[in-house]
Coordinates of C-alpha atoms in Angstrom, one line a residue:
Chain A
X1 CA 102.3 94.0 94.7
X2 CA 100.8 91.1 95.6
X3 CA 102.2 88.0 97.5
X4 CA 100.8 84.2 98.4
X5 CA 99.3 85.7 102.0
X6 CA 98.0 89.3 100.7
X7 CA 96.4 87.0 97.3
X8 CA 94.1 85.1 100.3
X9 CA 93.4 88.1 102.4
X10 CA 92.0 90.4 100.1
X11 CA 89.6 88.4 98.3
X12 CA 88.1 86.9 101.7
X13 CA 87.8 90.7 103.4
X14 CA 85.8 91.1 100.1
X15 CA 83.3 88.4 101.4
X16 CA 84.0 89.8 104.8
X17 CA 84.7 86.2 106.1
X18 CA 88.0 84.7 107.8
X19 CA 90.2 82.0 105.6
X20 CA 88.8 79.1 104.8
X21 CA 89.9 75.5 105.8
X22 CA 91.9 75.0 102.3
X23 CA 93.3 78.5 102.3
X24 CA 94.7 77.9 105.4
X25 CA 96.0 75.2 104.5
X26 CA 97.5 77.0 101.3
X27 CA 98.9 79.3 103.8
X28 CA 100.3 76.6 106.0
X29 CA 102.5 75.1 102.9
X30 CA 103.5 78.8 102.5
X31 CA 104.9 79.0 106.2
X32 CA 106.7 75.1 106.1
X33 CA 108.1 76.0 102.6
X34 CA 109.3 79.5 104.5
X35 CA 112.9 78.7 105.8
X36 CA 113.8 76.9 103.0
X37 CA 113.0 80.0 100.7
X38 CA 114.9 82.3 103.1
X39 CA 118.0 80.5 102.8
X40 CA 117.9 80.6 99.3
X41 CA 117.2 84.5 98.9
X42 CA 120.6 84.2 101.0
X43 CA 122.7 82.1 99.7
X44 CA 121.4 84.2 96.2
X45 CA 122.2 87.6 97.6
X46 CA 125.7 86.6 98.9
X47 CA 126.1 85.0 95.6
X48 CA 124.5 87.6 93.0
X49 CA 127.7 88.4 91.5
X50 CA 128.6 84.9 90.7
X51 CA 126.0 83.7 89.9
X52 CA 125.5 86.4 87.0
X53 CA 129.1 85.6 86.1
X54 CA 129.0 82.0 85.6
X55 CA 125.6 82.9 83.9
X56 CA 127.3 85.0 81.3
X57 CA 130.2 82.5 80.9
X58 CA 127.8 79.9 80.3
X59 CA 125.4 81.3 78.2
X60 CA 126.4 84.3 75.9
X61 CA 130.1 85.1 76.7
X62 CA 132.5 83.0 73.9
X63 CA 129.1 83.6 71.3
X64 CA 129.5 85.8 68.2
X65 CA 127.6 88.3 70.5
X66 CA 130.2 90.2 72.7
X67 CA 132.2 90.9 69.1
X68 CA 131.8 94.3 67.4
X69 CA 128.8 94.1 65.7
X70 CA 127.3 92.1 68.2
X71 CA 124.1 93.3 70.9
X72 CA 126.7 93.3 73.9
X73 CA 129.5 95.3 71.8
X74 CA 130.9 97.4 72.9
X75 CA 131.5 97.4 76.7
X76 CA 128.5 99.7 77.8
X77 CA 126.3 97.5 76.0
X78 CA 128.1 94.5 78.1
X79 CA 126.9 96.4 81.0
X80 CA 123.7 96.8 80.3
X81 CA 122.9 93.3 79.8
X82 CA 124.4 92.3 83.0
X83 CA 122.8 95.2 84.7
X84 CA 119.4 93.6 83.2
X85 CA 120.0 89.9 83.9
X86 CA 121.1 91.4 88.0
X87 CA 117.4 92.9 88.1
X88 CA 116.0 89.5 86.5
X89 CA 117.9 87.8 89.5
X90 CA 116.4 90.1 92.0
X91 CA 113.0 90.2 91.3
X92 CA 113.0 86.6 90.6
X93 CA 114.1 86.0 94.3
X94 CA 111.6 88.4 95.7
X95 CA 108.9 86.4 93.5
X96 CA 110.5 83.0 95.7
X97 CA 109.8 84.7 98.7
X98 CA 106.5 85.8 98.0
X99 CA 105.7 82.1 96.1
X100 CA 103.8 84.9 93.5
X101 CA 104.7 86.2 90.1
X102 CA 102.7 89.1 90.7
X103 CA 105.9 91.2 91.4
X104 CA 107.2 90.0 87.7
X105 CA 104.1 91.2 85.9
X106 CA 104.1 94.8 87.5
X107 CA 107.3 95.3 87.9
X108 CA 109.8 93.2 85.1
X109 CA 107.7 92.6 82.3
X110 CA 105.1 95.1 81.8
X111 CA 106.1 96.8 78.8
X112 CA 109.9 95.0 78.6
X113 CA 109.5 93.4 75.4
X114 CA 108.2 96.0 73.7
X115 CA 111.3 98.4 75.1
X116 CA 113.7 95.5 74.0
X117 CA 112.4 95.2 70.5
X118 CA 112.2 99.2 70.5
X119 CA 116.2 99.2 71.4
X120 CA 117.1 96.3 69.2
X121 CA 117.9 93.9 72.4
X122 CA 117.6 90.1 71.2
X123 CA 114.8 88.4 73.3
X124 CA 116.2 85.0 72.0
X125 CA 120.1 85.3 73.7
X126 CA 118.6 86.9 76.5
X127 CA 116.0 83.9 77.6
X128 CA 119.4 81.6 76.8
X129 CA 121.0 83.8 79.4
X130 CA 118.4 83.6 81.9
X131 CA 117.9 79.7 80.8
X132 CA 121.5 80.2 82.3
X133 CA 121.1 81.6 85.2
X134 CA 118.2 79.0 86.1
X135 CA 121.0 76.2 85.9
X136 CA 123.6 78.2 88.1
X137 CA 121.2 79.2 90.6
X138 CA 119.9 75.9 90.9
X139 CA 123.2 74.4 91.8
X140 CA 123.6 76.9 93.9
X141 CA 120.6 77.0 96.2
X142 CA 119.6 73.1 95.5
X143 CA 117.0 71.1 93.9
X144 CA 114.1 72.4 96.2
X145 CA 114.5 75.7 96.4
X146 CA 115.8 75.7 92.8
X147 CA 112.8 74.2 91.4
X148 CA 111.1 77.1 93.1
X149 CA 113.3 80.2 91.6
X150 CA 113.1 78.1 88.3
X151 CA 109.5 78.8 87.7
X152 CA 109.7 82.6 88.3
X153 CA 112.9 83.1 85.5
X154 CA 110.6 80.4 83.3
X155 CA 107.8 83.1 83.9
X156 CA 110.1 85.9 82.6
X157 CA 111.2 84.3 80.0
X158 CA 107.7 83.3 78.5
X159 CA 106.6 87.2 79.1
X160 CA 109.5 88.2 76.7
X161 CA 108.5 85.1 73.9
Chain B
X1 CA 100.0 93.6 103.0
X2 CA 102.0 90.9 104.5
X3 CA 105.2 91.4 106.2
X4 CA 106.6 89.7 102.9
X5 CA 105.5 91.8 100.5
X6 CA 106.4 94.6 103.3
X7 CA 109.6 93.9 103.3
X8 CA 110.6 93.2 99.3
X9 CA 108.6 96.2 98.5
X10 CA 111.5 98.1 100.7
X11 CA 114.4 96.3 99.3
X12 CA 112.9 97.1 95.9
X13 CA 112.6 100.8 96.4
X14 CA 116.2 100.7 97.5
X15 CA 117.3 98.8 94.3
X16 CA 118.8 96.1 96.4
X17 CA 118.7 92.6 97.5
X18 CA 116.9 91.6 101.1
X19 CA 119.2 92.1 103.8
X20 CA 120.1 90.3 106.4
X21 CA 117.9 91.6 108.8
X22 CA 115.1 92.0 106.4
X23 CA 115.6 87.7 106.3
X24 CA 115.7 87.3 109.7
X25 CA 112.9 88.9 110.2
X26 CA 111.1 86.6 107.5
X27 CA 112.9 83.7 109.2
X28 CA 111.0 84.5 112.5
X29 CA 107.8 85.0 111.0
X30 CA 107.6 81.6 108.8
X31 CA 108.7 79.6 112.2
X32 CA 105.6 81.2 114.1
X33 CA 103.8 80.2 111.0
X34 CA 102.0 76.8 112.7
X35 CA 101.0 79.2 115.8
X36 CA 100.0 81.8 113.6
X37 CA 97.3 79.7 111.5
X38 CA 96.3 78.1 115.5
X39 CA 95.4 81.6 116.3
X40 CA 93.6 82.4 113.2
X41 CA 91.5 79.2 113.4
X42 CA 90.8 80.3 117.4
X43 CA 89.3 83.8 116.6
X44 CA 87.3 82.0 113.5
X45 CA 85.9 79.0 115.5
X46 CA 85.0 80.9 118.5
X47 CA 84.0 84.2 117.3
X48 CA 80.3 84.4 118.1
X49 CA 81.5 83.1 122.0
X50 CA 84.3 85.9 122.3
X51 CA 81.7 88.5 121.4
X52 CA 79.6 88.0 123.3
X53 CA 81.5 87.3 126.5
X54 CA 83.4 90.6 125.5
X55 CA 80.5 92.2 124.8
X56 CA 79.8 91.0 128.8
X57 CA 82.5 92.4 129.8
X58 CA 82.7 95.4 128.2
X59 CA 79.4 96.7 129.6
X60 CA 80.2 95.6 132.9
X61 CA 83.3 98.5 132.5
X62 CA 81.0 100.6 130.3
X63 CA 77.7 100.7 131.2
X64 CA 77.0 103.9 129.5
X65 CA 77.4 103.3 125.5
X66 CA 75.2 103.2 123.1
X67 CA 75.3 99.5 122.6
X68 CA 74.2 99.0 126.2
X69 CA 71.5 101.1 126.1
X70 CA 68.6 99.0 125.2
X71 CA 68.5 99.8 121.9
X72 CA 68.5 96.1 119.9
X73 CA 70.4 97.9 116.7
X74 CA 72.9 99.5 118.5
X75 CA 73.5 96.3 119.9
X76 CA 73.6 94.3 116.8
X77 CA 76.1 96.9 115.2
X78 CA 78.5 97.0 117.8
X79 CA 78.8 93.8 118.1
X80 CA 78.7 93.4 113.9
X81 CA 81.6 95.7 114.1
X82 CA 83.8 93.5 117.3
X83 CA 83.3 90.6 114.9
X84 CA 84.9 92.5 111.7
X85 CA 87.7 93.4 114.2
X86 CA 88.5 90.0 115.2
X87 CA 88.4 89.0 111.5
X88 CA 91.2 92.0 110.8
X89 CA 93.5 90.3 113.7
X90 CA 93.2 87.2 111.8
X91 CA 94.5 88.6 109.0
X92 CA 97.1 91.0 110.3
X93 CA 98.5 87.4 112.4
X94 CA 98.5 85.7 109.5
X95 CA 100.5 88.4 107.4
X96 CA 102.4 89.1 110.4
X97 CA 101.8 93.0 110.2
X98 CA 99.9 95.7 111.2
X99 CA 98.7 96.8 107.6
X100 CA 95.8 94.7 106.9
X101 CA 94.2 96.5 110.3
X102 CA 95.6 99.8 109.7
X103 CA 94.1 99.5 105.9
X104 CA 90.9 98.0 106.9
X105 CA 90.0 99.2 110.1
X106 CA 91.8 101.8 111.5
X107 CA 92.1 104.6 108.9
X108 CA 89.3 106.6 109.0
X109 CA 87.7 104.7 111.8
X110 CA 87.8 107.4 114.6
X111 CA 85.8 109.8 112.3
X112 CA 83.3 106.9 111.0
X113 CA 82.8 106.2 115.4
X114 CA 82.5 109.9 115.9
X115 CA 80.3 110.6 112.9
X116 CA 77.9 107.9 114.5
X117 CA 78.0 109.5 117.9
X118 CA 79.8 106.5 119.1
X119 CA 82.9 107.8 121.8
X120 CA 86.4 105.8 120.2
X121 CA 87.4 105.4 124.1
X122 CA 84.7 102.8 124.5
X123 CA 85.0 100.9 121.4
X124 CA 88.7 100.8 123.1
X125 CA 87.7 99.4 126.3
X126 CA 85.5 96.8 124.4
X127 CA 88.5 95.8 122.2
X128 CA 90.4 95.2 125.5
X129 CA 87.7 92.8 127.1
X130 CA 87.9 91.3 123.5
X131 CA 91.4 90.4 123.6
X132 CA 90.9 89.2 127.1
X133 CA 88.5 87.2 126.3
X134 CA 90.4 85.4 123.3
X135 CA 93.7 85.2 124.7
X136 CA 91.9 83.0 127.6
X137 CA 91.5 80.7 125.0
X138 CA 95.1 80.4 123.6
X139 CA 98.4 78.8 124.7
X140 CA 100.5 81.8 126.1
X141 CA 102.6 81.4 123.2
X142 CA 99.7 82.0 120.9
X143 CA 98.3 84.4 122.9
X144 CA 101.6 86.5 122.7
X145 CA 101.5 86.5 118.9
X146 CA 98.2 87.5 118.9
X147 CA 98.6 90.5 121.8
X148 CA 100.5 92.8 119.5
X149 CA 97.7 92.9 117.0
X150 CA 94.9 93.4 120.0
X151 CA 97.2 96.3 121.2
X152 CA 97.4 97.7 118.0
X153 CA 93.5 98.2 117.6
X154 CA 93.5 99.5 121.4
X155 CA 95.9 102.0 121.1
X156 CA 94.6 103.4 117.9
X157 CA 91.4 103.8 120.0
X158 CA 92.1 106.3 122.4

């Protein structure tokens, strides 16, 4: 996988040269931004159960889904979907801390879509769900950081549309 | 790869969340950041100076290597090769670990030096008068951010 620091290393060992001016600079915003993404991926981590909770609650819970005949009926389909929206929340903190989607693309969304439409999984209730979990998270880990997180459940959601 | 990517790559294999230590550790390393990038900048502005001072040095401890031996191309690629080195440090202290050296530099190098009839020990010894040389012109605090890397390279030389 690929992160902001490893995405400027490997293309200037290519040249053979050392960073340039701007991609230090890059790298400086990277290290200032830092703290603030650590104490997100914490507050996130101590959170994760909550957070896909309120999520649910929010999003999909009181729908026409979670009744017989519905994609997260009956209860081991209930689990699946929160099992999936966890690993959406995970990976899109590790994306935070990396400030790369890269991890997304290898690891989330290569193939997804495809498997979801091969097991009959909604993409449309499941983007509301991680739509969601955006919101919660946001409040969460604030504005800043939020902002941040936001971009990386936005970037799974657009790989499933 | 960085110490980030390092470290969510573990937490991933484990199907887990970063832990507490594993954000700690990031912690530590994004509030070095400002020293790290000082250090980078010091080994990419003075580059050409530290060779050659190193270079000095090194055959004041080594007379006998091939590089010191009056041969202009032995010369040229030793020091070709001390200047890639330094470039690897400035990697590995920005990415705050080892594997950008170990990757680049280090794996495979002790058959590529004996292959060319060049003994590892000495390239060693020239490594230390490199990091010498460069820490002189750091703050001690960059200097200790930078020593781990240098000791790295050294110790995978002999």
């Amino acid at each position: 996988m690929q992160d902001t620091i490893t995405s400027l290393i490997n293309p200037a060992d290519q040249r053979g040269k050392y960073l340039e001016t701007e991609e230090l600079e890059k790298l400086r915003r990277y290290f200032q931004s830092g703290e603030t993404r650590v104490k997100a991926a914490s507050a996130i981590s101590n959170n994760a159960a909550n957070i896909i909770r309120e999520s649910v609650a929010n999003s999909l819970l009181y729908g026409d889904i979670t009744c017989p005949g519905g994609n997260m009926y009956p209860t081991r389909r209930y689990a699946a979907c929160i099992r999936d929206l966890t690993l959406f929340l995970r990976y899109a903190t590790y994306a935070m801390l990396a400030a790369d989607p890269s991890i997304l693309d290898e690891r989330v969304l290569d193939g997804l879509k495809e498997t979801y439409n091969s097991l009959g999984v909604p993409i449309q209730p499941t983007v509301q769900a991680i739509q969601a979990m955006k919101e919660v998270t946001t409040r969460l880990v604030g504005a800043e950081a939020g902002g941040e997180i936001g971009m990386y459940f936005d970037h799974i959601c657009n790989g499933l549309s | 790869m960085s110490i980030v990517a390092q470290v969510i790559a573990q937490s991933d294999d484990a199907n887990r969340f970063l832990s507490n230590t594993e954000l700690d550790k990031l912690q530590d390393f994004f509030r070095t950041g400002e020293q790290r990038l000082k250090v980078a900048q010091i080994l990419t502005q003075n580059e050409q100076k530290i060779v050659e001072e190193g270079s000095r040095r090194f055959w004041q401890v080594v007379p006998n290597t091939p590089s010191n031996s009056g041969d202009p191309k032995k010369t040229a690629l030793c020091q070709r090769d001390q200047s890639w080195y330094l470039r690897l440090i400035s990697y590995a202290v920005l990415a705050g670990n080892m594997k950008p050296l170990e990757d680049i530099g280090v794996d495979g190098m002790r058959e590529m030096y004996t292959s060319l009839g060049v003994p590892v020990g000495n390239i060693g010894n020239c490594m230390r008068c490199l990091k010498e040389v460069a820490s002189n012109m750091m703050s001690s605090e960059e200097a200790a951010i930078a020593k781990p890397y240098f000791d790295y390279l050294i110790r995978a030389m002999y």
